[in-house]
Coordinates of C-alpha atoms and ligand atoms in Angstrom, one line a residue:
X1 CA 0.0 0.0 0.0
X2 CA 1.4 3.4 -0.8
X3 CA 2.5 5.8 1.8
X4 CA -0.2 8.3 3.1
X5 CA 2.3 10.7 4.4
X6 CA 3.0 14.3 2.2
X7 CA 6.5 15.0 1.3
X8 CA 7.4 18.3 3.2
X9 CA 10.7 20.4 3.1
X10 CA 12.2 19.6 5.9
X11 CA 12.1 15.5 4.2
X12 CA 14.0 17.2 1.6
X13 CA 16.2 19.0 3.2
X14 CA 16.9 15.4 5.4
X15 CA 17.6 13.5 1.7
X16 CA 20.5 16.3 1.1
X17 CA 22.2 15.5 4.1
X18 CA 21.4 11.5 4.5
X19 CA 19.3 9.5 2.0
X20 CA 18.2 7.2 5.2
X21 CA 17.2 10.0 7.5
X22 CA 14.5 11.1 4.2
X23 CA 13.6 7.5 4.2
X24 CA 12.9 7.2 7.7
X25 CA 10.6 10.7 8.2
X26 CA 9.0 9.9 5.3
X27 CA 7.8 6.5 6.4
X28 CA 6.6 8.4 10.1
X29 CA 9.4 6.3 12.0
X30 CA 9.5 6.1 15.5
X31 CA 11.9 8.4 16.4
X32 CA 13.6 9.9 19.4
X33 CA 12.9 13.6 21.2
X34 CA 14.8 16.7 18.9
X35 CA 18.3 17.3 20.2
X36 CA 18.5 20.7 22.5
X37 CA 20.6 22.2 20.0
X38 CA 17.6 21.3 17.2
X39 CA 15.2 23.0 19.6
X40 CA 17.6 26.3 20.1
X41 CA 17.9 26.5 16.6
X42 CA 13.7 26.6 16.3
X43 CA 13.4 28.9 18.8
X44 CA 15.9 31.0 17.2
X45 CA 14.2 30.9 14.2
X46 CA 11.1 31.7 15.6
X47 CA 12.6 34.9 17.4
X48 CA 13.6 36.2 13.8
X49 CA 10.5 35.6 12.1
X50 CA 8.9 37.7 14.8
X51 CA 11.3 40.4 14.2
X52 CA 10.8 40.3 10.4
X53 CA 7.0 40.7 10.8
X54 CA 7.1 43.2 13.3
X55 CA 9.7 45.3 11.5
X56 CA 7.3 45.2 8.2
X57 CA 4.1 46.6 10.0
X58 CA 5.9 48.9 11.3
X59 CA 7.2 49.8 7.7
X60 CA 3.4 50.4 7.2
X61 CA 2.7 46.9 5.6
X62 CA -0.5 44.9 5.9
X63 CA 0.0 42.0 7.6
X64 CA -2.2 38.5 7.5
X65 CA -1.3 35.8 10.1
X66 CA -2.5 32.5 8.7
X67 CA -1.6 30.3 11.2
X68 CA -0.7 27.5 8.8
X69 CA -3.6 28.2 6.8
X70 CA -4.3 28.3 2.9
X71 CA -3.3 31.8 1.8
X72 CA -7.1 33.8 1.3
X73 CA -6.3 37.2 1.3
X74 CA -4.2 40.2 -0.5
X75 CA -2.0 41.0 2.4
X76 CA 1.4 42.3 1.8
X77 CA 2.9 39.9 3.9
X78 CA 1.2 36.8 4.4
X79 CA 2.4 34.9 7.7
X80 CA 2.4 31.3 8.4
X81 CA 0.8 30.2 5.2
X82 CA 0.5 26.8 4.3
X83 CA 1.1 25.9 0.7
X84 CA 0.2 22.3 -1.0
X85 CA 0.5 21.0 -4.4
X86 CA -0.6 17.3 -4.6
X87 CA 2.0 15.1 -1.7
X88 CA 3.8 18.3 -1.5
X89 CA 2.9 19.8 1.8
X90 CA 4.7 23.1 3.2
X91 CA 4.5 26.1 5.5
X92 CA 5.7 29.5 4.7
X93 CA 7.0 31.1 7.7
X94 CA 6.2 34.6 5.8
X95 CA 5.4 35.3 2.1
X96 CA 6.3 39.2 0.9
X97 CA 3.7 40.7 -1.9
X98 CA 6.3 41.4 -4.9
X99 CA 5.9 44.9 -6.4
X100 CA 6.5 44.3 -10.0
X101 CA 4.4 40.7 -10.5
X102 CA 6.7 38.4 -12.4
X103 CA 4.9 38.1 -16.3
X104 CA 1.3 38.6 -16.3
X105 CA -1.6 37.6 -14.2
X106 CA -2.1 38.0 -10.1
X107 CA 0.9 39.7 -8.3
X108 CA 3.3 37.0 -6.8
X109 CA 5.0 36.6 -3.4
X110 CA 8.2 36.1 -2.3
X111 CA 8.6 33.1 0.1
X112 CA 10.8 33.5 3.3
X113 CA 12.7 31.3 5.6
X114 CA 13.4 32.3 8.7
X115 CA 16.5 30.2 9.9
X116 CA 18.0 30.3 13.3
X117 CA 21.9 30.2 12.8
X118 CA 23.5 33.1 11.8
X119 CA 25.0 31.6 8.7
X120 CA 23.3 29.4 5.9
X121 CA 23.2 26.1 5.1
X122 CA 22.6 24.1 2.0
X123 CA 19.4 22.3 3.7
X124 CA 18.1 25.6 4.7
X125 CA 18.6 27.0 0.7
X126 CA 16.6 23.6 -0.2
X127 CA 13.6 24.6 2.0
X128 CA 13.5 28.1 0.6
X129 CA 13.4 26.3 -2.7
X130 CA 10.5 23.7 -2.0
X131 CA 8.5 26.4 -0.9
X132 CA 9.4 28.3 -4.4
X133 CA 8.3 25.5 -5.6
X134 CA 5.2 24.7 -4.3
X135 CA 4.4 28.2 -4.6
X136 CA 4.9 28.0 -8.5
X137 CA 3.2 24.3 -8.7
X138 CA -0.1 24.7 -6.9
X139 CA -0.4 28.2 -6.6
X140 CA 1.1 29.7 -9.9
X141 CA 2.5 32.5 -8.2
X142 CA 5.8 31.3 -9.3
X143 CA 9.3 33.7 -7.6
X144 CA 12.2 33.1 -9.4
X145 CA 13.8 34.3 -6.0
X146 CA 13.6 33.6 -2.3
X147 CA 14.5 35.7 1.2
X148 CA 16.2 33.5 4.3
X149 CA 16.5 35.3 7.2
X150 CA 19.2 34.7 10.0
X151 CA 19.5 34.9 13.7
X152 CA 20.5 38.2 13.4
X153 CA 17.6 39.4 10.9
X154 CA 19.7 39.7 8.1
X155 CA 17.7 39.0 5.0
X156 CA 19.7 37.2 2.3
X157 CA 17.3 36.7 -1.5
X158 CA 18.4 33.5 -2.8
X159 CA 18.1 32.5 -6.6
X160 CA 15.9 29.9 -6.6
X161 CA 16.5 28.4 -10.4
X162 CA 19.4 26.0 -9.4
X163 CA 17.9 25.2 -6.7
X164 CA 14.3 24.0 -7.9
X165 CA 16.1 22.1 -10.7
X166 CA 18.3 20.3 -7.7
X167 CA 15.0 19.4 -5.9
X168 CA 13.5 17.9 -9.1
X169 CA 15.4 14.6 -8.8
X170 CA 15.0 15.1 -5.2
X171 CA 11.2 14.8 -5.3
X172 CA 11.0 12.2 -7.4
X173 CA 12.8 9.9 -5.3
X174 CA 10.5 10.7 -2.4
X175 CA 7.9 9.8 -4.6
X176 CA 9.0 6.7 -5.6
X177 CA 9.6 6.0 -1.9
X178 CA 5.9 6.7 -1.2
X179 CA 4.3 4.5 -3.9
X180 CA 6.7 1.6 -2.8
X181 CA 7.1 1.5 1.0
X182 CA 8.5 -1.8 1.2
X183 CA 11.4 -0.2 -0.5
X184 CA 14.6 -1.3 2.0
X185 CA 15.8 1.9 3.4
X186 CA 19.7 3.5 2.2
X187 CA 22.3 1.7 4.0
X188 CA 23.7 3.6 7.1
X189 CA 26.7 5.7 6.3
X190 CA 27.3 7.6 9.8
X191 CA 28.5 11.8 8.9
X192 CA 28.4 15.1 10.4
X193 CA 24.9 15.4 10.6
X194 CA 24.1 12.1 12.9
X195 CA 24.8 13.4 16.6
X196 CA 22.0 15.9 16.1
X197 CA 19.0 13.2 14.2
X198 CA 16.8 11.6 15.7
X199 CA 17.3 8.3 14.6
X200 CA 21.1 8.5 16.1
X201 CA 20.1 5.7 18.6
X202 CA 18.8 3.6 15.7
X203 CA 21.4 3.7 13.3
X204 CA 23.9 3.2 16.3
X205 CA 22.8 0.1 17.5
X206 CA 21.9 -1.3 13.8
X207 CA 25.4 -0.5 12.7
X208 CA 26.8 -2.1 15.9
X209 CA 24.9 -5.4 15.1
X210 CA 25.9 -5.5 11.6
X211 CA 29.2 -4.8 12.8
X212 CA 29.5 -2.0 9.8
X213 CA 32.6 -0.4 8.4
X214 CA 30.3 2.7 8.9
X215 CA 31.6 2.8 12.4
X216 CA 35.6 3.3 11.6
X217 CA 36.6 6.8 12.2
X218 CA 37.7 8.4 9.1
X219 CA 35.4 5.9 7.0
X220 CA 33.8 7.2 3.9
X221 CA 31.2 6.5 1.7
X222 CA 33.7 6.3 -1.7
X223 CA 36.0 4.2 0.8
X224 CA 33.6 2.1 1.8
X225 CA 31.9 1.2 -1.3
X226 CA 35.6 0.3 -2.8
X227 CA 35.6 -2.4 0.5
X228 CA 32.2 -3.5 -0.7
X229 CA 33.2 -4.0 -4.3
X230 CA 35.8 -6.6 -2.3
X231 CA 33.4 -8.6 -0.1
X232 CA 34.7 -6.7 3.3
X233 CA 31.4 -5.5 4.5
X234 CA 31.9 -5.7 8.6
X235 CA 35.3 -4.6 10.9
X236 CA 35.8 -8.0 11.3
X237 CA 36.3 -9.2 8.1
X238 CA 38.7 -5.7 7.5
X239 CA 41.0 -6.4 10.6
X240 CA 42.5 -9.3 8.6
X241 CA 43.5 -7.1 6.1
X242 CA 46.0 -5.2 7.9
X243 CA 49.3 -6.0 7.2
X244 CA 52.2 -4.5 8.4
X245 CA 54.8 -3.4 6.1
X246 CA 58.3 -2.2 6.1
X247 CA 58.6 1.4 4.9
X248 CA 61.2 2.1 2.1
X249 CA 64.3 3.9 3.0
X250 CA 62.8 7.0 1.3
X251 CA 60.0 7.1 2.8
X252 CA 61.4 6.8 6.2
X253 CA 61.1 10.5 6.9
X254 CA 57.3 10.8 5.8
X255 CA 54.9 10.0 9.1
X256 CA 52.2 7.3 8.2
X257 CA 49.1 7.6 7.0
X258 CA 46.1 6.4 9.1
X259 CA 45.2 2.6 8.2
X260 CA 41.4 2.2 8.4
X261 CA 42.9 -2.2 8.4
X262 CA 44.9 -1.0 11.6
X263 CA 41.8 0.5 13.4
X264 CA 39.6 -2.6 12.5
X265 CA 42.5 -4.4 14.0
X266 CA 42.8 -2.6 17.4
X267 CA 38.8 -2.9 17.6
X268 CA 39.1 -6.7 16.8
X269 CA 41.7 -7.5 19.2
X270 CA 41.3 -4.2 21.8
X271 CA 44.6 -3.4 21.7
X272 CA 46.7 0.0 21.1
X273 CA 49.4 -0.7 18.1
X274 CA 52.1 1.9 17.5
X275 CA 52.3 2.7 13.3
X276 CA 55.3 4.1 13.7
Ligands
LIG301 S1 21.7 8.8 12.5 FE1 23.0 9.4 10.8 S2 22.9 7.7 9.4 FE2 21.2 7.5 10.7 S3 19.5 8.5 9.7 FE3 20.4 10.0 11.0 S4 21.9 11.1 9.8 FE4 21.4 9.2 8.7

């Protein structure tokens, strides 16, 4: 049976930083309470938004708070508006009345992200751009541009072209994740991003039972997938790789590399080696 659940841009926002993390939200997976930092970062955001819409009615503009409702009237700035086009579900946190209406037609708005770090990250330029999106799908108020604003309230208008064109493939994945849940999730390929998700604890203790390559310091996905092409899949099976090797006389001076073999080999056996 297909999946029920819309496709919203924080799912792809997830998919840019790990494929299993879009997987999982998508498919409504049990998953644990947001990391404090997470819940700064909203709170944050929600601090600037307020800022942005209080400095605009004081700038004299009309201002219509939806409350995560379908936009209805001709505000100048509409606030919390939610915006749908078939599975694609997404809230605005403000949408700005352009003056000059791109082409013909009903004058177009300008979606805006408010963000709560100070700088920008690619995941936060992919929301801005599903809501561009959306905006041009199923409301045909299409903005060739976007505004994210930061912790400080520093408004920043992002092309959105690239970006959209990005998100295509992106979608379509999710989509094809929706009409065939059964699909095995992406394999788990611990990064950057995994202390602060919610499925932290999962992935953890999955990649600790498969005993995964994931797990080695240093490991990356190229790396790993060049293992893979070998038959090494788990530490174990990479700790008997390691073999030691006498350096050449030229290369005496040049300190060692890190051995990925090595490490396997010290988790195997819980011992310290010395490389060098
Ligand atoms: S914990 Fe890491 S690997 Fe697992 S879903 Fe989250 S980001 Fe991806």
């Amino acid at each position: 049976m297909a999946n029920d659940s819309p496709i919203t841009p924080d799912i792809a926002a997830a998919y840019c930083l790990c494929k299993r993390k879009a997987f999982l939200l998508l498919r409504g997976e049990e998953c644990e309470a947001s990391h404090q930092y997470v819940l700064l970062m909203e709170a944050q955001a929600a601090a600037s938004l307020k800022t942005f819409i209080d400095s605009s009615e004081r700038a004299g503009l009309s201002i219509q708070h939806c409350n995560g409702a379908e936009p209805t009237g001709k505000a100048d700035v509409l606030a919390q508006v939610s915006l749908r086009a078939d599975d694609l579900h997404a809230t605005a946190d403000a949408m700005v009345s352009l003056e000059k209406p791109v082409g013909k037609g009903q004058p177009t708005y300008e979606p805006h992200l408010a963000i709560g770090s100070h700088s920008i990250a690619k995941a936060d330029k992919i929301r801005l751009a599903f809501l561009g999106h959306v905006l041009g799908i199923g409301h045909r108020r299409r903005s060739h541009t976007g505004v994210i604003i930061n912790a400080a309230g520093d408004a920043q208008r992002i092309k959105l072209a690239k970006l959209v064109a990005y998100l295509g493939p992106v979608i379509d994945t999710l989509k094809g994740w929706k009409a065939a849940p059964a699909t095995a999730p992406p394999p788990i390929l611990l990064n950057d991003h995994c202390p602060i998700c919610p499925f932290k604890k999962k992935c953890l203790e999955q990649a600790e039972k498969d005993d995964s390559l994931t797990l080695l310091d240093r490991m990356t996905p190229k790396v790993m997938r060049k293992y893979h092409k070998k038959g090494i899949f788990t530490i174990t099976q990479l700790s008997y790789l390691f073999k030691p090797r006498r350096q050449r006389k030229k290369r005496k001076d040049r300190p060692a590399g890190f051995n990925l073999e090595l490490q396997a080999l010290a988790l195997r056996t819980g011992k310290i080696y010395l490389h060098q």
